[in-house]
Amino acid sequence: MDKPSGLLVRSHCVGTTAVVYASDYLNKLTGERIERECRRQLNCGCRALVIDFSDTKLVNSIGISILLGIIDVAEKNGAKIAFSDVNSQTVQLFEMLGLTRHVVLAKDEREALLTLSGFETTPIVH
Amino acid sequence: MELSTQKLIHTFGALADLGQEIAGRGDFTEMVRTSMHLLLGTLALRRGAVAECVESELRSVASWGVTDQIFKELSISCEEKQEFHTGQVSDFLISSSPGSSNFVNRYRQKFAQEEIALILPMIVRDEITGVVLLGRKASGEEFSPDDFETVHAMVRHIGVGIHTHRLLEQVAERAEENRRLYEELRTIYRATVRSFAAAIDAKDKYTQGHSERVGRYSEIIAREMGWSEDEVEGIQIAGYLHDVGKLVVDRDIINAPYNINAKESSELNRHPAAGYEILAPINHPYADIPLMAKYHHERLDGRGYPEGLRDEQIPIGAKIVSLADSFDAMTTDRPYRRRRSFEDVVRDLRENSGTQFDGKVVAAFARALLKEVKGESKERRITKMLGKDYLQDENVAMLLADLITDLTAVGSAARSYK
Ligand SMILES: [Fe+2]
């Protein structure tokens, strides 16, 4: 297990949308901090979440559980959520397990932001 | 890839990870949390929690998407635990209508509020050790018979994992308790030894504090010779007790060693063997204490007592105690003589190394004292025992350095003596 110190969740905000990078530690207990980061962003006023998978080769059971926690937090906050840059194998897994019923899949971060902006009630400020 | 194959691979991977996690010796809470995520992620369950039964209470160990508050409100009776043995899985699915489980019926509303869909028991050796609460599948589908089988197997694993960790914790706790008891015993033992030493010294009105000092000198020498802390503690005790045999020798003989006849002298010389008799039946926490007392008056040349052992026949511990004993005798005042000057003592040590004393032991003592004199050691324990005026001579360091050099040089000569 990785030590918690020095493990920061990479994220940034585009308007009221937070982009959070899943990275490789999604598949370990340390992945819980991605959920905490999403929760923090929503508490800070974000209305939508993009989880970016560009650095994530595969997602295991722990990763699925953590992602479901993030979906839960988003839904409870009335926020929309998109997954971007998910590889085809992982897309298949998400479809099989029903995650795609709860999130929008996007080719990349840009597309995800564009898609989510369609849902947004407040304009994006760059 | 076919859907069923992919599902199989996903489940198989989770089971393998779960096995690893449970077999690992990691942090307990992390183990349970990781196991819980593996369980939830296998079927993509939206939420869940693992709780241990502590009598009728349910204590959350890990939860995801479930508030811990719910556990404060839950309790489970013995009869309700039995329901898990006799009931069907379907009895523990949270549905809108009451079923046959009293436990589920009592908390149906709470479970529904928390979006719990299924409750499974953790059973270890026929005992309910806890429960796992599971949410619905993210796919919105109902649980299939295959799903039941998978979660059942995983929950059983987690139950055994928790049980094993708890057992190990208990073992560790016992070990810690034993260690504490042992430490306490050692403390009592050491205190007893010191009062013993005080009793020995009290019998001889001219040698107050002698045993205590011999203990300390012995300890300092052994440490300088690179003994382990445990061995060092042991020889300190041996030093405290080396003259314990004097307790059975007539007080008048002890108090008049300069004026005794042959018979009385042999009575006095009985004290090392008598000490051995006293110490041997005691189960000391350190090795060889009785032998160190028995042989502290032996000499390398075989002219010592009680057995006239020669060099290599004498245990090294006894050689250390012997030197400590003689050094203290030479450096303390006695009723029939003043203590000897340091220069004189050093001369005695040099002359008697290889015949009475072991040169290696004398050299170690000299090194320890030299470090104190030069201010290289943290404490000045020997210096303190000798009193502040004793080492005033500015030649002290040189005397010691020369002694060390000589003893190192004659090391081979001393060996050839044998
Ligand atoms: Fe003695």
XYZ file of C-alpha atoms and ligand atoms in Angstrom:
545
model
C 0.000 0.000 0.000
C 1.281 3.438 -0.934
C 1.973 5.826 1.884
C -0.579 8.624 1.895
C 2.082 11.312 2.087
C 3.055 12.944 -1.157
C 0.089 11.491 -2.996
C -1.872 14.389 -4.325
C -4.893 14.061 -6.541
C -4.355 16.078 -9.687
C -7.302 18.331 -10.498
C -8.246 21.708 -11.891
C -11.357 23.747 -12.468
C -12.853 24.993 -15.684
C -15.598 27.345 -14.674
C -17.863 25.373 -12.376
C -16.632 22.042 -13.691
C -13.870 20.211 -11.859
C -11.557 17.953 -13.823
C -10.050 15.214 -11.641
C -7.422 12.788 -12.931
C -8.006 9.162 -11.971
C -4.344 8.172 -12.463
C -3.087 4.775 -11.402
C -3.879 4.832 -7.739
C -7.598 4.627 -8.440
C -7.183 0.864 -8.076
C -5.957 0.975 -4.499
C -7.313 2.179 -1.207
C -5.533 5.457 -1.917
C -8.134 5.963 -4.665
C -10.538 7.010 -1.923
C -8.814 10.367 -1.976
C -10.097 10.953 -5.510
C -13.599 10.701 -4.080
C -12.616 13.143 -1.330
C -11.229 15.551 -3.923
C -14.502 15.376 -5.897
C -16.450 15.981 -2.703
C -14.219 18.980 -1.941
C -14.728 20.431 -5.411
C -18.499 20.040 -5.145
C -18.486 21.666 -1.718
C -16.531 24.549 -3.247
C -19.340 25.172 -5.681
C -18.551 22.959 -8.677
C -21.649 21.829 -10.490
C -20.119 19.168 -12.711
C -17.269 16.654 -12.612
C -14.990 15.246 -15.272
C -12.966 12.196 -14.303
C -10.100 11.847 -16.732
C -8.723 8.360 -17.446
C -5.886 9.265 -19.818
C -3.316 7.879 -17.334
C -5.383 4.867 -16.359
C -4.627 1.654 -18.227
C -7.146 -0.576 -16.525
C -9.691 -0.377 -13.755
C -10.110 -3.181 -11.226
C -12.835 -3.916 -8.680
C -11.493 -1.416 -6.186
C -11.495 1.240 -8.909
C -15.109 0.407 -9.789
C -16.166 0.740 -6.155
C -14.423 4.069 -5.792
C -15.930 5.393 -9.029
C -19.386 4.367 -7.794
C -18.678 6.372 -4.647
C -17.866 9.387 -6.808
C -21.036 8.910 -8.857
C -22.955 8.735 -5.584
C -21.453 11.959 -4.283
C -22.150 13.706 -7.593
C -25.754 12.517 -7.708
C -26.382 13.545 -4.109
C -25.074 17.020 -5.004
C -27.120 17.226 -8.166
C -23.942 17.437 -10.232
C -23.419 15.917 -13.668
C -20.478 13.647 -14.239
C -18.483 12.628 -17.304
C -15.623 10.157 -17.782
C -13.086 11.169 -20.402
C -10.381 9.324 -22.337
C -11.474 5.859 -21.185
C -9.861 3.049 -23.193
C -12.069 0.565 -25.015
C -11.464 -2.306 -22.618
C -12.491 -0.171 -19.666
C -15.503 1.157 -21.566
C -16.640 -2.440 -22.040
C -16.224 -3.062 -18.320
C -18.177 0.097 -17.424
C -20.963 -0.950 -19.784
C -21.059 -4.481 -18.454
C -21.282 -3.308 -14.855
C -23.800 -0.555 -15.549
C -21.635 2.473 -14.723
C -22.454 3.989 -18.103
C -26.071 4.367 -16.952
C -24.873 7.063 -14.571
C -22.159 8.904 -16.471
C -21.482 10.476 -19.841
C -18.477 9.060 -21.697
C -16.368 11.516 -23.663
C -13.456 11.094 -26.058
C -11.282 13.521 -24.134
C -11.351 16.250 -21.520
C -12.361 18.924 -24.047
C -15.303 16.943 -25.316
C -16.329 16.151 -21.750
C -16.307 19.839 -20.833
C -18.326 20.682 -23.930
C -20.872 17.977 -23.228
C -21.262 18.953 -19.624
C -21.620 22.622 -20.482
C -24.835 21.640 -22.216
C -26.184 20.580 -18.819
C -24.937 23.569 -16.961
C -27.236 26.269 -15.793
C -24.438 28.788 -15.236
C -22.121 29.884 -18.062
C -18.519 28.694 -18.037
C -16.077 31.476 -17.226
C -12.611 30.942 -18.732
C -14.435 -10.213 -25.759
C -17.630 -11.964 -24.806
C -19.527 -10.409 -21.952
C -19.533 -13.576 -19.836
C -15.768 -13.995 -20.317
C -15.125 -10.404 -19.318
C -17.300 -10.764 -16.260
C -15.451 -13.930 -15.307
C -12.071 -12.224 -15.650
C -13.260 -9.258 -13.583
C -14.614 -11.494 -10.816
C -11.597 -13.778 -10.885
C -9.238 -10.807 -10.573
C -11.191 -9.536 -7.577
C -11.136 -12.927 -5.859
C -7.379 -13.195 -6.361
C -6.869 -9.678 -4.973
C -9.104 -10.490 -2.026
C -7.056 -13.584 -1.216
C -3.854 -11.536 -1.267
C -5.375 -8.809 0.864
C -6.620 -11.195 3.529
C -3.417 -13.215 3.666
C -1.359 -10.023 4.034
C -0.223 -8.736 7.394
C -1.170 -5.137 6.687
C -3.162 -2.717 8.775
C -6.474 -4.231 9.891
C -8.759 -1.368 8.903
C -7.070 -0.993 5.527
C -7.458 -4.715 4.942
C -11.185 -4.580 5.624
C -11.690 -1.388 3.581
C -9.827 -2.794 0.601
C -11.747 -6.080 0.884
C -15.005 -4.148 1.000
C -14.112 -2.226 -2.167
C -13.193 -5.471 -3.902
C -16.549 -6.943 -2.938
C -18.549 -3.892 -4.029
C -16.570 -3.452 -7.238
C -16.980 -7.045 -8.352
C -20.730 -6.655 -8.881
C -20.607 -2.860 -9.105
C -22.692 -2.399 -5.981
C -23.446 1.226 -5.253
C -22.698 1.098 -1.542
C -21.915 -1.210 1.309
C -20.528 -1.713 4.784
C -18.773 -4.322 6.884
C -19.663 -4.518 10.567
C -18.471 -6.738 13.386
C -20.808 -8.197 16.008
C -19.723 -7.238 19.492
C -22.288 -9.066 21.576
C -25.567 -7.537 20.414
C -23.946 -4.426 18.919
C -22.923 -4.011 15.297
C -19.740 -1.983 14.898
C -18.801 -0.603 11.519
C -15.314 -1.543 10.364
C -15.597 -0.135 6.858
C -18.343 1.582 4.900
C -18.770 3.199 1.512
C -21.783 5.331 0.727
C -23.438 4.248 3.975
C -23.533 6.579 6.961
C -21.955 5.224 10.130
C -24.968 6.591 11.986
C -27.013 3.549 11.016
C -24.810 1.270 13.117
C -25.519 3.278 16.236
C -29.164 2.356 15.815
C -28.711 -1.328 15.007
C -28.594 -4.210 17.436
C -28.929 -7.911 16.890
C -30.142 -10.498 19.376
C -28.952 -14.087 19.670
C -32.215 -15.327 18.148
C -31.811 -12.917 15.243
C -28.283 -14.180 14.654
C -29.737 -17.680 14.467
C -31.997 -16.522 11.616
C -28.911 -16.285 9.424
C -28.191 -19.977 10.023
C -31.708 -21.152 9.271
C -32.972 -18.589 6.742
C -32.650 -18.369 2.958
C -30.693 -15.597 1.227
C -33.982 -14.211 -0.037
C -35.055 -13.600 3.569
C -32.309 -10.999 3.815
C -33.126 -9.094 0.664
C -34.644 -5.791 1.640
C -38.045 -5.741 -0.030
C -41.113 -3.686 0.638
C -43.047 -6.440 2.397
C -42.099 -8.075 5.689
C -40.255 -11.386 5.435
C -39.316 -14.099 7.885
C -36.292 -12.345 9.420
C -37.110 -10.404 12.523
C -33.826 -8.489 12.239
C -34.654 -7.337 8.697
C -38.233 -6.548 9.626
C -37.185 -4.414 12.581
C -34.868 -2.237 10.487
C -36.543 -2.521 7.079
C -37.181 1.217 6.884
C -33.689 2.209 7.914
C -32.118 -0.168 5.421
C -34.382 1.178 2.690
C -33.436 4.765 3.571
C -29.768 3.882 3.264
C -30.512 2.076 -0.002
C -29.311 -1.242 1.369
C -30.521 -4.146 -0.764
C -29.054 -7.235 0.860
C -27.611 -8.306 4.196
C -25.194 -11.198 4.478
C -23.732 -12.701 7.643
C -20.043 -13.336 8.225
C -19.940 -16.840 9.658
C -16.750 -18.297 11.107
C -16.932 -21.787 12.620
C -20.700 -21.597 12.912
C -20.544 -18.304 14.750
C -21.949 -15.037 13.376
C -18.985 -12.669 13.670
C -20.500 -9.782 11.739
C -22.666 -8.680 8.860
C -22.120 -7.118 5.467
C -24.633 -4.621 4.128
C -24.817 -4.348 0.352
C -26.423 -1.761 -1.904
C -28.036 -2.253 -5.287
C -26.193 -3.004 -8.488
C -25.234 0.015 -10.569
C -26.771 -1.739 -13.558
C -30.162 -1.657 -11.856
C -30.474 -5.422 -12.331
C -31.579 -7.755 -9.551
C -29.060 -10.109 -7.933
C -28.719 -13.317 -9.948
C -27.987 -16.744 -8.382
C -24.416 -16.358 -9.685
C -24.151 -12.999 -7.939
C -25.296 -14.542 -4.684
C -22.675 -17.219 -5.014
C -19.930 -14.660 -5.678
C -20.817 -12.347 -2.810
C -21.283 -15.288 -0.466
C -17.793 -16.586 -1.224
C -16.256 -13.134 -0.846
C -18.073 -12.378 2.399
C -16.958 -15.727 3.820
C -13.372 -14.806 2.936
C -13.666 -11.385 4.545
C -15.188 -12.943 7.674
C -12.288 -15.348 8.035
C -9.847 -12.507 7.328
C -11.311 -10.354 10.095
C -11.408 -13.299 12.476
C -7.755 -14.174 11.786
C -6.633 -10.581 12.249
C -8.503 -10.369 15.551
C -6.855 -13.600 16.726
C -3.416 -12.281 15.782
C -4.200 -9.061 17.640
C -5.094 -11.074 20.726
C -1.866 -13.034 20.433
C 0.100 -9.795 20.117
C -1.744 -8.370 23.134
C -0.936 -11.467 25.188
C 2.699 -11.249 24.113
C 2.800 -7.599 25.181
C 1.172 -8.497 28.484
C 3.734 -11.260 29.007
C 6.539 -8.876 28.173
C 5.210 -6.384 30.721
C 4.895 -9.079 33.382
C 8.379 -10.306 32.588
C 9.760 -6.766 32.793
C 7.982 -6.319 36.116
C 9.479 -9.568 37.376
C 12.925 -8.444 36.294
C 12.473 -5.164 38.120
C 11.459 -7.004 41.272
C 14.370 -9.402 40.786
C 16.844 -6.537 40.404
C 15.466 -4.787 43.473
C 15.778 -8.016 45.442
C 19.333 -8.456 44.237
C 20.271 -4.974 45.374
C 18.805 -5.480 48.815
C 20.666 -8.787 48.922
C 23.878 -6.922 48.056
C 23.150 -4.405 50.798
C 22.638 -7.264 53.268
C 25.964 -8.829 52.238
C 27.825 -5.560 52.658
C 26.088 -4.842 55.956
C 27.551 -8.010 57.365
C 31.058 -6.667 56.745
C 31.193 -3.269 58.415
C 34.332 -2.214 56.490
C 33.122 -2.932 52.982
C 30.045 -0.777 52.687
C 28.856 -0.506 49.102
C 31.458 -3.041 47.940
C 29.008 -5.414 46.218
C 27.199 -2.588 44.493
C 30.488 -1.181 43.179
C 31.694 -4.605 42.030
C 28.397 -4.933 40.137
C 28.943 -1.594 38.433
C 32.602 -2.158 37.605
C 31.736 -5.593 36.166
C 28.994 -4.049 34.050
C 31.339 -1.346 32.723
C 34.035 -3.884 31.826
C 31.586 -6.237 30.092
C 30.129 -3.381 28.061
C 33.630 -2.296 27.059
C 34.283 -5.885 25.955
C 31.289 -5.679 23.615
C 28.826 -7.830 25.537
C 25.117 -7.559 24.681
C 22.894 -5.438 26.957
C 21.313 -8.579 28.374
C 24.691 -10.099 29.229
C 25.832 -6.796 30.704
C 22.773 -6.761 32.967
C 23.547 -10.332 33.948
C 27.113 -9.655 34.997
C 26.054 -6.609 36.961
C 23.768 -8.898 38.960
C 26.621 -11.399 39.353
C 28.767 -8.561 40.696
C 26.085 -7.595 43.219
C 25.841 -11.197 44.371
C 29.432 -12.420 44.135
C 29.920 -12.436 47.913
C 26.471 -13.750 48.802
C 28.176 -16.794 50.354
C 29.493 -14.510 53.095
C 25.972 -14.524 54.509
C 26.651 -18.037 55.817
C 30.169 -17.270 57.071
C 30.637 -16.235 60.696
C 30.414 -12.471 61.058
C 33.519 -12.291 63.276
C 35.684 -13.955 60.650
C 34.443 -11.606 57.953
C 35.117 -8.585 60.117
C 38.651 -9.643 61.003
C 40.203 -10.997 57.821
C 43.626 -9.599 58.728
C 43.778 -11.531 61.956
C 42.444 -15.024 61.427
C 43.932 -18.470 61.840
C 44.102 -21.200 59.189
C 40.800 -22.737 60.194
C 39.043 -19.406 60.046
C 40.707 -18.671 56.741
C 39.379 -21.843 55.190
C 35.953 -20.940 56.610
C 36.178 -17.560 54.858
C 37.356 -19.204 51.639
C 34.208 -21.284 51.702
C 32.159 -18.234 50.682
C 32.400 -18.597 46.855
C 31.203 -22.226 46.959
C 28.571 -21.326 49.551
C 27.434 -18.515 47.262
C 27.074 -21.011 44.455
C 24.918 -23.237 46.658
C 22.654 -20.294 47.445
C 22.383 -19.039 43.868
C 22.228 -22.291 41.879
C 18.637 -23.279 42.742
C 17.334 -19.822 41.741
C 15.969 -19.469 38.250
C 17.876 -16.315 37.282
C 16.795 -14.409 34.182
C 20.499 -14.267 33.200
C 22.962 -17.051 32.476
C 25.837 -18.258 34.670
C 25.341 -16.029 37.711
C 26.022 -18.867 40.200
C 29.256 -19.790 38.373
C 30.510 -16.209 38.394
C 30.040 -16.136 42.175
C 31.685 -19.527 42.587
C 34.816 -18.677 40.636
C 35.444 -15.032 41.509
C 38.505 -15.967 43.595
C 40.060 -18.230 40.974
C 43.359 -17.124 39.380
C 44.752 -17.727 35.903
C 47.810 -19.495 37.363
C 45.642 -22.011 39.210
C 46.499 -20.706 42.704
C 43.024 -19.445 43.407
C 40.107 -21.112 45.190
C 37.809 -23.001 45.580
C 38.868 -25.312 42.733
C 42.248 -24.002 41.580
C 41.008 -23.668 38.008
C 43.406 -22.338 35.355
C 42.941 -19.622 32.746
C 40.620 -21.106 30.127
C 38.746 -23.183 32.719
C 37.560 -19.987 34.412
C 34.418 -18.457 32.900
C 35.106 -15.012 31.444
C 32.350 -13.563 33.646
C 34.138 -14.782 36.776
C 37.367 -13.185 35.512
C 35.561 -9.860 35.141
C 34.009 -10.054 38.612
C 37.373 -11.067 40.033
C 39.060 -7.963 38.626
C 36.198 -5.707 39.730
C 36.374 -7.223 43.224
C 40.160 -6.769 43.546
C 40.097 -3.276 42.049
C 37.505 -2.152 44.585
C 39.477 -3.788 47.426
C 42.631 -1.891 46.376
C 40.896 1.454 45.890
C 38.882 1.598 49.118
C 40.097 2.144 52.658
C 40.105 -0.839 54.995
C 40.451 -0.720 58.808
C 43.980 -2.136 58.605
C 45.220 -0.038 55.667
C 44.572 3.042 53.565
C 43.620 2.588 49.956
C 46.508 2.369 47.492
C 47.529 5.152 45.149
C 46.346 4.922 41.580
C 49.899 4.475 40.338
C 50.339 1.577 42.750
C 47.072 -0.008 41.620
C 48.082 0.231 37.973
C 51.418 -1.394 38.824
C 49.587 -4.233 40.615
C 47.266 -4.779 37.641
C 50.201 -4.874 35.237
C 52.222 -7.291 37.375
C 49.341 -9.643 38.056
C 47.939 -9.739 34.537
C 48.410 -13.221 33.177
C 48.807 -14.773 36.656
C 45.888 -13.486 38.708
C 43.948 -11.391 36.186
C 43.134 -11.881 32.555
C 45.040 -9.205 30.572
C 42.140 -8.726 28.149
C 39.824 -7.929 31.042
C 42.298 -5.521 32.640
C 42.838 -3.801 29.271
C 39.083 -3.384 28.805
C 38.753 -1.832 32.253
C 41.685 0.478 31.563
C 40.131 1.539 28.242
C 36.814 2.344 29.910
C 38.541 4.404 32.589
C 40.785 6.151 30.060
C 37.699 7.217 28.072
C 36.307 8.786 31.251
C 39.564 10.520 32.065
C 39.814 11.923 28.551
C 36.159 13.002 28.696
C 35.223 10.715 25.823
C 32.418 8.880 27.623
C 29.057 10.401 28.491
C 29.143 9.417 32.139
C 32.077 9.349 34.558
C 30.888 6.357 36.518
C 34.224 4.839 37.563
C 35.582 8.266 38.460
C 32.515 8.943 40.613
C 32.891 5.649 42.463
C 36.549 6.404 43.155
C 35.769 9.831 44.569
C 36.774 13.190 43.146
C 40.241 13.380 44.735
C 41.488 9.982 43.733
C 42.428 10.584 40.088
C 44.048 13.981 40.572
C 47.454 12.864 39.295
C 48.003 14.335 35.841
C 49.761 11.122 34.839
C 46.557 9.076 35.098
C 45.853 9.094 31.352
C 49.452 8.209 30.563
C 49.498 5.395 33.149
C 46.367 3.910 31.641
C 47.536 4.302 28.048
C 50.831 2.578 28.910
C 49.006 -0.226 30.716
C 46.774 -0.800 27.696
C 49.776 -0.848 25.356
C 51.704 -3.249 27.592
C 48.764 -5.603 28.003
C 48.083 -5.666 24.294
C 51.777 -6.368 23.665
C 52.070 -9.101 26.295
C 48.836 -10.716 25.126
C 50.861 -13.400 23.388
C 53.239 -13.812 26.350
C 50.278 -14.302 28.683
C 48.938 -16.989 26.405
C 52.268 -18.814 26.335
C 52.124 -18.954 30.145
C 49.465 -21.653 29.831
Fe 34.784 -12.610 47.574
